[in-house]
Coordinates of C-alpha atoms and ligand atoms in Angstrom, one line a residue:
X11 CA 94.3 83.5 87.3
X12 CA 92.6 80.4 87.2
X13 CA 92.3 78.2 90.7
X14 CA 94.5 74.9 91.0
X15 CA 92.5 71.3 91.0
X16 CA 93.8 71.1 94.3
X17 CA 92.5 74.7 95.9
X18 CA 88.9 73.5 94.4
X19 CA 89.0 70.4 96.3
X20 CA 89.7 72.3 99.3
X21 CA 86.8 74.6 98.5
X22 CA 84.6 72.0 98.4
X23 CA 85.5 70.1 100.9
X24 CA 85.3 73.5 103.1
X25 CA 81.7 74.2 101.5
X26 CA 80.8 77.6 100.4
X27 CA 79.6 80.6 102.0
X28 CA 76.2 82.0 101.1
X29 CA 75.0 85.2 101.2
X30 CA 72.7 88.0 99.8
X31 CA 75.2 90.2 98.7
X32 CA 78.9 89.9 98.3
X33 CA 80.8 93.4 98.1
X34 CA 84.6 93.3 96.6
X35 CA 86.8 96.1 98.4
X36 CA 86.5 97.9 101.7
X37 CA 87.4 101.1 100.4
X38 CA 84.8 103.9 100.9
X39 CA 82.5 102.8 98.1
X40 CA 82.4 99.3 99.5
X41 CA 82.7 99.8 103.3
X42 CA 79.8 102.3 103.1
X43 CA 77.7 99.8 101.0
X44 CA 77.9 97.2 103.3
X45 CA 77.0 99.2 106.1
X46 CA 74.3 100.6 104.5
X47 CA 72.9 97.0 103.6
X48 CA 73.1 95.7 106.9
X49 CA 71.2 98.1 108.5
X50 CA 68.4 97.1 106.2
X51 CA 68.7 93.5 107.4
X52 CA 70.4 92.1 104.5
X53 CA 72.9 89.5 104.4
X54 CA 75.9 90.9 103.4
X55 CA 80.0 90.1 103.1
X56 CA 82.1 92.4 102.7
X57 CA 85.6 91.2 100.9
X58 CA 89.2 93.4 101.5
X59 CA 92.1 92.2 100.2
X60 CA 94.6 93.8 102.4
X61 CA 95.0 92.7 106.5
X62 CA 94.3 96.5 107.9
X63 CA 92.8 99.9 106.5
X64 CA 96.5 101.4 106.6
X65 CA 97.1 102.5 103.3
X66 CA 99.6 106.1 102.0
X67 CA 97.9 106.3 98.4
X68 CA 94.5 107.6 99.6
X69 CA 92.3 110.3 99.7
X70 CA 91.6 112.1 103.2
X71 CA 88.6 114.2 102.6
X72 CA 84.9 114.4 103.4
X73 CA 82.7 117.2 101.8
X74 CA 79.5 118.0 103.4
X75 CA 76.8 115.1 101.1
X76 CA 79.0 112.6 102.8
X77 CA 78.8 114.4 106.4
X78 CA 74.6 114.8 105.7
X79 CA 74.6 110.9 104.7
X80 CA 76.8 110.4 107.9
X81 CA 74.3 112.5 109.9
X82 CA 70.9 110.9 108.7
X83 CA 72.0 107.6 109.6
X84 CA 72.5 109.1 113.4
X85 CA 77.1 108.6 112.7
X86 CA 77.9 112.0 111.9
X87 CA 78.4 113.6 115.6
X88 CA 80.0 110.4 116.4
X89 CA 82.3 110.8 113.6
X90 CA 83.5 114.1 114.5
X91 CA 84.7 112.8 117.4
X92 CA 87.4 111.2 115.9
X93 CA 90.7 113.0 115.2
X94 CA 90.3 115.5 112.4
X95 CA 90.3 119.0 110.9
X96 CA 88.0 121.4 109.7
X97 CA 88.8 122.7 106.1
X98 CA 87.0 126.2 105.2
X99 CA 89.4 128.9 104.1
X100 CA 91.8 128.9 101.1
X101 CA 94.5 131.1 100.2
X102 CA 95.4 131.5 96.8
X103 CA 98.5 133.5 95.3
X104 CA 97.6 136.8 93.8
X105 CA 99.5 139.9 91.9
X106 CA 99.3 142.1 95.2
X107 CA 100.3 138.7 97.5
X108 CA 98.2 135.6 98.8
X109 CA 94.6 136.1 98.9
X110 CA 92.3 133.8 101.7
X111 CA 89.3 133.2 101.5
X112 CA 86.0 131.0 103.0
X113 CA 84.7 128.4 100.6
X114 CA 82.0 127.5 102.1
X115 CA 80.6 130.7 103.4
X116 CA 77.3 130.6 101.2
X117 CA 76.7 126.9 101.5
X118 CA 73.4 126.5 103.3
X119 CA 74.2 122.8 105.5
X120 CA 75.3 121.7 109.0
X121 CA 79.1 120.6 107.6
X122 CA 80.0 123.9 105.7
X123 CA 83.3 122.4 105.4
X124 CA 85.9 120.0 104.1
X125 CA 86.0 117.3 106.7
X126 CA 90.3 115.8 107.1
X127 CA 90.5 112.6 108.5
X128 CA 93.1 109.5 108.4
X129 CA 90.9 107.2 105.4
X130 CA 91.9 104.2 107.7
X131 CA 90.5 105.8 110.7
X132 CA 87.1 106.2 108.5
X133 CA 86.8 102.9 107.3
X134 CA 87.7 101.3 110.9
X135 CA 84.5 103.7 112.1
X136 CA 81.9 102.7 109.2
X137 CA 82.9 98.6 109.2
X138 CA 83.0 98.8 113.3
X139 CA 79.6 100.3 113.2
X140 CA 78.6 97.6 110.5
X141 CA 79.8 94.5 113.2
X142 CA 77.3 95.8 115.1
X143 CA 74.8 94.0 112.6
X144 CA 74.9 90.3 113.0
X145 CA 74.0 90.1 109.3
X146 CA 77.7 91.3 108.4
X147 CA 80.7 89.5 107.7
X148 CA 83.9 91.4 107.1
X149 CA 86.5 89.1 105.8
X150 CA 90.3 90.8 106.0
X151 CA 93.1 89.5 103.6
X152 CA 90.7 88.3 101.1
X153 CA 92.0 88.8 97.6
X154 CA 89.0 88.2 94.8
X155 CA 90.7 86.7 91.8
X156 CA 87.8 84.6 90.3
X157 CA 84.1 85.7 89.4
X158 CA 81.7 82.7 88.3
X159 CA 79.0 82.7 86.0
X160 CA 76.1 80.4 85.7
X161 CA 74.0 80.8 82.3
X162 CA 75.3 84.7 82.2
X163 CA 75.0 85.4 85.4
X164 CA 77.7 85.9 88.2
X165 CA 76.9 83.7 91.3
X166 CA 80.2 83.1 92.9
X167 CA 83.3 85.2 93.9
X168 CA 86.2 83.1 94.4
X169 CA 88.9 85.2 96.8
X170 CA 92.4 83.7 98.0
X171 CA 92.0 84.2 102.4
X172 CA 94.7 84.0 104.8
X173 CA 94.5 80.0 104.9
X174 CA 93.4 79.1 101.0
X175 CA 90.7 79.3 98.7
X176 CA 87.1 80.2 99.5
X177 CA 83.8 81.0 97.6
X178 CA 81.1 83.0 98.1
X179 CA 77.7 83.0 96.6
X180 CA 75.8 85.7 96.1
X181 CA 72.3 87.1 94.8
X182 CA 74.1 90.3 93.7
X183 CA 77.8 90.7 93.5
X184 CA 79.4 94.3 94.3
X185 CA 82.6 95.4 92.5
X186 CA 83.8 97.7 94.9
X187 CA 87.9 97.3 94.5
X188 CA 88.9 100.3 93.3
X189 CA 91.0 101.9 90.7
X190 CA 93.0 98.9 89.2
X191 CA 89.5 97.1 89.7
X192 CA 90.1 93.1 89.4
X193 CA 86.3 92.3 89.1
X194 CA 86.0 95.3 86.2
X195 CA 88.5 93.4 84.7
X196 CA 87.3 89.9 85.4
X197 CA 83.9 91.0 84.2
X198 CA 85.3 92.2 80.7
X199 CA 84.2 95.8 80.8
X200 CA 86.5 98.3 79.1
X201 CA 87.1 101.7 80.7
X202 CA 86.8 104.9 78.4
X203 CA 89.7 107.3 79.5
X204 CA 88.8 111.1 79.7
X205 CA 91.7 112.4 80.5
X206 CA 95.1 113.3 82.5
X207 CA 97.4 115.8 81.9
X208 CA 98.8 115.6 85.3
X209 CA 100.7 113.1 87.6
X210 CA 101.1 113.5 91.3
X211 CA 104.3 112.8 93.2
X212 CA 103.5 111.5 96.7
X213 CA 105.5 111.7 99.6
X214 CA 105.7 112.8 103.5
X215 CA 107.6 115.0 105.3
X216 CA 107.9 115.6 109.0
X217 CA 105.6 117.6 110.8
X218 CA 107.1 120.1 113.6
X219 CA 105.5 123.0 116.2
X220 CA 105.4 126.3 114.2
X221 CA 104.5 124.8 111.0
X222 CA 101.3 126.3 109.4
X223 CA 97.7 125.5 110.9
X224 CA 96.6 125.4 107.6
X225 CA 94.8 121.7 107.2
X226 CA 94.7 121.7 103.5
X227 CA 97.5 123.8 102.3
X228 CA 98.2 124.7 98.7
X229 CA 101.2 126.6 96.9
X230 CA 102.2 127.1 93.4
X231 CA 105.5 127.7 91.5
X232 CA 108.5 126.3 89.6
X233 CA 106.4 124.1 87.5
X234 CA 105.0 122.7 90.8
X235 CA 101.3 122.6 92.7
X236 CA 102.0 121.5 95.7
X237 CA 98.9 120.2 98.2
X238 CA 100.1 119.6 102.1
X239 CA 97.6 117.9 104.0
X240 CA 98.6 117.6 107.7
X241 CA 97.8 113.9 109.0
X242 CA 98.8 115.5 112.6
X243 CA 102.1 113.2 112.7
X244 CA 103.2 114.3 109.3
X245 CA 102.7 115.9 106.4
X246 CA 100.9 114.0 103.3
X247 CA 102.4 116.1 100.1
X248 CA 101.1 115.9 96.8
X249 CA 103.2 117.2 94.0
X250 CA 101.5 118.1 90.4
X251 CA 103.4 117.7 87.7
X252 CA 102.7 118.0 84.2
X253 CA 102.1 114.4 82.6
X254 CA 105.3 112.9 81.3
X255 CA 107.4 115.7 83.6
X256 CA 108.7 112.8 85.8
X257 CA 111.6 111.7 83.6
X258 CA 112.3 114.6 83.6
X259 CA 112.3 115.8 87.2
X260 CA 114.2 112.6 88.2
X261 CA 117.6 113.1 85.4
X262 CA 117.4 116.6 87.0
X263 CA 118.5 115.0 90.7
X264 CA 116.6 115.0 93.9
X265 CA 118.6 118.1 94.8
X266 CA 116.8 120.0 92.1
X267 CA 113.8 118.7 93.0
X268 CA 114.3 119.5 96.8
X269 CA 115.5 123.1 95.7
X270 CA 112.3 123.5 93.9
X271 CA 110.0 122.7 96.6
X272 CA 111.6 124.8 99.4
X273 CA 111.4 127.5 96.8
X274 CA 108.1 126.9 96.3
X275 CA 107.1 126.2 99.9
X276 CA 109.5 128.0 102.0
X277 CA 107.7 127.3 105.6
X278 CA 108.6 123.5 105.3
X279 CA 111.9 124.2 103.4
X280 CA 114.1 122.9 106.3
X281 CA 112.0 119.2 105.6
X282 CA 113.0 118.6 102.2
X283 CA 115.9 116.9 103.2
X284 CA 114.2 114.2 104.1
X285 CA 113.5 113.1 101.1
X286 CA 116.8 111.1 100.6
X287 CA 115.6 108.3 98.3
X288 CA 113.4 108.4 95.1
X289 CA 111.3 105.7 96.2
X290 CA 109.9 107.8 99.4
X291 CA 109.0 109.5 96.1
X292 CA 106.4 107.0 94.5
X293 CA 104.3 108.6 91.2
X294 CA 100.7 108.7 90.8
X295 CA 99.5 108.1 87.1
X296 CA 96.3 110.3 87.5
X297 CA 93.5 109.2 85.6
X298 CA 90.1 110.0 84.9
X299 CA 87.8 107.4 83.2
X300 CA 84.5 105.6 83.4
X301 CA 82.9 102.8 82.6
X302 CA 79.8 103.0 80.1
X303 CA 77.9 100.1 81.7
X304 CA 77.8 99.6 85.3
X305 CA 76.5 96.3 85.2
X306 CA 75.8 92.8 84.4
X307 CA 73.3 90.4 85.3
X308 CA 74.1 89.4 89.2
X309 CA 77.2 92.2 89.0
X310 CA 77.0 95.7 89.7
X311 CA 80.5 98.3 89.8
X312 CA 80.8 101.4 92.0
X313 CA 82.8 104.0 93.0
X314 CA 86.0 104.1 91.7
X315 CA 85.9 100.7 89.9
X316 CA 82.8 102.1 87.8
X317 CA 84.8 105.7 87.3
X318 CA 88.4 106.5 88.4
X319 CA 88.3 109.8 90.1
X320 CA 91.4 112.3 90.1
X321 CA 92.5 113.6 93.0
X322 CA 91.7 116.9 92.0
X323 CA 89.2 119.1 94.3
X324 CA 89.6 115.8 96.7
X325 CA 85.6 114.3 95.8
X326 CA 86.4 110.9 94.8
X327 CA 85.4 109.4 98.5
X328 CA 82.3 111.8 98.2
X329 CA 81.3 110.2 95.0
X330 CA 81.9 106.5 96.2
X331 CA 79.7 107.1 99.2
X332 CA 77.1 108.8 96.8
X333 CA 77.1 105.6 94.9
X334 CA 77.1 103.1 97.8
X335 CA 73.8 105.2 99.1
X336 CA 71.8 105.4 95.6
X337 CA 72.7 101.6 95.1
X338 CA 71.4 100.9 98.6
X339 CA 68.2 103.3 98.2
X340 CA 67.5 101.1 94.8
X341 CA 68.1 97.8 95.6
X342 CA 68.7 97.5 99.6
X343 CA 64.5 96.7 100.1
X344 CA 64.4 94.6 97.2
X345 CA 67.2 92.4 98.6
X346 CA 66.3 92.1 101.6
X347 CA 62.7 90.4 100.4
X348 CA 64.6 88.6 98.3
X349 CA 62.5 90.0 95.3
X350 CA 64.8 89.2 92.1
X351 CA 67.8 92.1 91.0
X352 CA 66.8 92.6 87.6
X353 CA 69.1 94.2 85.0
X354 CA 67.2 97.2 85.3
X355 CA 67.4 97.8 89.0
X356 CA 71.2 97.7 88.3
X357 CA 70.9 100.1 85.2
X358 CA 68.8 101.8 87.6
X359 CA 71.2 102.7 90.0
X360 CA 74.1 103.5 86.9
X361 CA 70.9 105.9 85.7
X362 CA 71.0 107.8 88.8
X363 CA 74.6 108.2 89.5
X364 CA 75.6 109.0 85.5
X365 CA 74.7 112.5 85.2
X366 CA 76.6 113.2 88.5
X367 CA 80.0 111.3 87.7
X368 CA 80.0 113.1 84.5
X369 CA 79.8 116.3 85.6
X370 CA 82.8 116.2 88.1
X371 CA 84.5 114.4 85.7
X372 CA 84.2 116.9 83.0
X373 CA 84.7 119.5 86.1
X374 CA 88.0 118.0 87.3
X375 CA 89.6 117.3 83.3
X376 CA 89.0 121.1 82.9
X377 CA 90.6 121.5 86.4
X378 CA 93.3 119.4 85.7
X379 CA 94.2 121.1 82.4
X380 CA 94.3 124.7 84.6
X381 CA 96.2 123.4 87.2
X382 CA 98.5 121.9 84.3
X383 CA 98.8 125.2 82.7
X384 CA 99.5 127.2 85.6
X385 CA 102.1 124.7 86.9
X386 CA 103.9 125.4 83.2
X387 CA 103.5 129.2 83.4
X388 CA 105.2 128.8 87.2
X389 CA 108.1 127.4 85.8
X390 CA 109.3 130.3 84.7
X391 CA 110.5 133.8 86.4
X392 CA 107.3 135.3 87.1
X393 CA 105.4 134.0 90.3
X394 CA 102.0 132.0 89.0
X395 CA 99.0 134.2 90.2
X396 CA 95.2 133.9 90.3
X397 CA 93.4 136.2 87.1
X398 CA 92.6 138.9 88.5
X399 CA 88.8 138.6 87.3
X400 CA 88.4 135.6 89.8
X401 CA 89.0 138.0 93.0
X402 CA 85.7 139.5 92.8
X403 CA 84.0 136.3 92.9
X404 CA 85.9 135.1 96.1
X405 CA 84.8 137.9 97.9
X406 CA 81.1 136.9 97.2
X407 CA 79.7 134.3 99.7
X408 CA 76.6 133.8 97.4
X409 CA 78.7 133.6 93.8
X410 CA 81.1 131.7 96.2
X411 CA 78.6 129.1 97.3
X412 CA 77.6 127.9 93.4
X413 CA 80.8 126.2 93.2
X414 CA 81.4 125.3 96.5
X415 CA 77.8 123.9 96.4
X416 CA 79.3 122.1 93.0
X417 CA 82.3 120.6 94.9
X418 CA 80.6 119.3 98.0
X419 CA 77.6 117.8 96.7
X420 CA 77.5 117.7 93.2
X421 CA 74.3 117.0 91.1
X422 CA 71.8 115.0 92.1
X423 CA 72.8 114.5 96.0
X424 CA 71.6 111.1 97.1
X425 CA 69.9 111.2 100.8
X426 CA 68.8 108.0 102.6
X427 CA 65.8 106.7 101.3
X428 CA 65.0 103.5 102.9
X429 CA 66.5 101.5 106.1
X430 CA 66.4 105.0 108.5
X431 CA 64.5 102.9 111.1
X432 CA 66.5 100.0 111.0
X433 CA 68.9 99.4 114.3
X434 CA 70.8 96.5 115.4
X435 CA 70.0 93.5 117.5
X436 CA 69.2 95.0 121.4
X437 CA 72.0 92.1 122.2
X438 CA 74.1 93.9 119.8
X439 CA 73.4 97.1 120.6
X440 CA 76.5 98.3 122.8
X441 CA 78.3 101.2 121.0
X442 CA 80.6 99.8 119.0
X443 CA 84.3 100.3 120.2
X444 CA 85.6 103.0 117.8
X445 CA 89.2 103.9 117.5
X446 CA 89.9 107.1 118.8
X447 CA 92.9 107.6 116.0
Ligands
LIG21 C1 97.0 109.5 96.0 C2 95.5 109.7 95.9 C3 95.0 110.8 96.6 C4 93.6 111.0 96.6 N1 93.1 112.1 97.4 C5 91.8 112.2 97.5 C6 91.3 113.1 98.5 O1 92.0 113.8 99.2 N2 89.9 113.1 98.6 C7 89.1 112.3 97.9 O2 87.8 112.4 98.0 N3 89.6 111.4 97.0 C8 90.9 111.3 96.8 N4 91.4 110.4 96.0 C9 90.5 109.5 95.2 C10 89.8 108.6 96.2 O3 90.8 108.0 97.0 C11 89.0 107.5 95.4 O4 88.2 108.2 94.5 C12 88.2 106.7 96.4 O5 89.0 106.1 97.4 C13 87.4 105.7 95.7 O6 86.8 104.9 96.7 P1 86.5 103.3 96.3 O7 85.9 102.7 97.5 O8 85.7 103.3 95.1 O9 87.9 102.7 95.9 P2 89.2 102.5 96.9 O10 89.3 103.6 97.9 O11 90.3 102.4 95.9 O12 88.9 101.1 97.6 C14 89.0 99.9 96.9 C15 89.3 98.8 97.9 O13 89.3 97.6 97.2 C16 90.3 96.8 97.7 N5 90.6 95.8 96.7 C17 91.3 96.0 95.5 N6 91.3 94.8 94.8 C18 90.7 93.9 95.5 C19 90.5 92.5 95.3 N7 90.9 91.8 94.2 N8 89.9 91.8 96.3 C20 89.4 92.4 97.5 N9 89.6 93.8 97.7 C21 90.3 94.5 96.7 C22 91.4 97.8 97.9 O14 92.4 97.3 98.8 C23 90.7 99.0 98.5 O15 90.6 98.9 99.9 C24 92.8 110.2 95.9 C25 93.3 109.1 95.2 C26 94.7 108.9 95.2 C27 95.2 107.7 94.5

């Protein structure tokens, strides 16, 4: 959308901000960028186009590279202290019943386990702790519509704020927004689409005393994979179906559809009725695609703007805050004395967190068409259960640990690099005030 002749007047007459590095979306990717920036000194805005970090349609989980990031910048025990749960053991459905088991027992780190925590509550903790740097500036309710370019290279970021039009300049832009990325688009890069043969319905139910401790709870059957994760005032439930099953599900009624989950899920099968209304109901068109260039002189794309995660095995927050730490490791010191961002510190950083994307990519398409299967095969009589050569291996914390090693760090695990020494201002160096969630 192009700005009105009177918003630019208003720009100018307000002036322009100027900064060092202008980051679009304070999603995980984004968020931890900017923190991870300021610590190293550099002038850095951070741009969020909603008012608050309250959002349904996100992620909740944490493997263990994001906890050893957390950790080596000194937030990881702080962290912790905020509402959350502990994920290690899973129980999968077997021919002679369900089957638990410990992930992480092999994994050799101090987090051997899926952190669960409220996304809102994590960003308010990473951009608190980044106010503590009197080189950040988070602006709330600022909707990037408009990139500029000056002889091929972007300068400006144009964003719609609570009262009007402002403009940022930059050194380096960050495209940091996400899924439905505005600044991908606005840059003109295509995504290549992998693949999905999956959709998730999302929804909550009530939580009550007596329901199961289980954090991460998963449950298979009548063409459904079901995922309850317990946001300690309710239930966050995920519901796989197979691609294109949602017409479907919907001319067969709600009362089907509530049938089929208490079937499927007996131990919540008294909270189904909540669901009264398809629209507490809303679909997820999962996707998985990436972009095959990163990056344009003064622009760079990460997280899920550069590659849309699935939801499946819960790593796209891991892989967002794996990018926001390799891009700060490459270019954090040569922004901060103001040395020139060439195109290949940028291709630099796309180099680095390539291999990695593709593999859990790859990963969760193969996952995806599994869980697809399965969820067909539990459509009918007989109860979907694990193969039975896959027991042995759970039993094994050693053979356990390669994929759980897989899932919570991936290849390549980025660690801090550069900016470990930096703390704030002594003025600014009161704890930050930290929502307790
Ligand atoms: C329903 C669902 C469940 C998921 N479950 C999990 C899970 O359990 N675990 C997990 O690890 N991953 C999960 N994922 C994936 C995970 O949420 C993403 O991979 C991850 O959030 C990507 O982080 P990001 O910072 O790149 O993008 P996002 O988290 O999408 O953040 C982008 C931010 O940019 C902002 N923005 C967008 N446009 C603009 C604009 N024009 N101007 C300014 N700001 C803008 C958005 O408001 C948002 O805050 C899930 C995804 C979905 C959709």
């Amino acid at each position: 959308m192009s700005l009105s002749a009177e918003s630019r007047d208003r720009i100018e007459a307000e002036g322009i901000e100027q900064t060092t590095c202008c980051i679009v979306g304070g999603g995980p990717a984004g968020a931890m960028l900017a923190l991870l920036l300021a610590r190293q000194e550099v002038e850095v805005t951070l741009l969020e186009t909603h008012k608050d970090f309250e959002r349904d349609f996100r992620g909740d989980t944490l493997h263990a590279s994001a906890m050893e990031i957390l950790d080596e910048i000194g937030l990881a025990d702080r962290l912790l202290n905020l509402r959350h749960a502990k994920v290690r053991h899973f129980t999968v459905p077997t021919k002679g019943g369900p089957f638990t088991f410990d992930l992480f027992a092999g994994l050799k780190t101090r987090f051997p386990y899926i952190v669960v925590m409220a996304q809102s509550r994590f960003l308010e903790f990473i951009t608190e702790e980044a106010k503590r740097y009197p080189n950040f500036r988070l602006a709330m309710g600022a909707r990037v519509e408009e990139l500029v370019e000056e002889d091929g290279v972007v300068r400006d970021v144009r964003y719609r704020g609570r009262d009007g039009w402002r403009e940022v300049r930059a050194t380096l832009t960050v495209g940091a927004d996400g899924r439905f990325s505005k600044v991908r688009k606005l840059a003109g890069f295509d995504l290549v689409k992998i693949s999905s043969p999956i959709d998730v319905l999302w929804f909550r139910i009530s939580r009550r005393e007596g329901d199961p401790k289980e954090a991460l709870a998963t449950r298979v059957g009548s063409g459904l994979f079901l995922v309850f994760i317990d946001r300690f005032d309710y239930w966050q439930v995920g519901c796989t179906i197979v691609k294109g099953g949602y017409k479907e599900v919907r001319e067969a009624g709600l009362d089907r559809l509530r049938r089929s989950l208490a079937r499927v899920a007996p131990e919540w099968a008294d909270r189904f009725d909540e669901l009264k209304e398809w629209k507490q109901i809303p679909i997820l068109s999962v996707e998985v695609s990436r972009l095959k260039r990163w990056h344009k002189p003064g622009l760079l794309l990460i997280g899920d703007a550069a590659h849309v995660m699935s939801p499946l095995g819960g790593v796209g927050i891991n892989y967002a805050i794996q990018d926001a730490m390799v891009a700060s490791n490459v270019l954090g010191e040569k922004i901060r004395i103001e040395e020139p961002i060439r195109d290949q510190d940028l291709a630099e950083v796309q180099r680095r967190r390539e291999l990695p994307t593709r593999a859990i990519q790859t990963f969760q398409s193969l996952a995806q068409k599994g869980v697809a299967r399965g969820v067909l095969s539990s459509a009918g009589e007989r109860a979907f259960a694990v193969p039975r050569f896959v027991l042995p291996i759970l039993k094994i914390p050693w053979l356990l640990a390669i994929p759980a090693r897989f899932l919570s760090f991936g290849l390549r695990p980025p660690h801090v690099e550069a900016g470990k020494e930096t703390t704030p201002r002594a003025e600014d160096a009161s704890p930050p005030s930290v929502p307790t969630g």
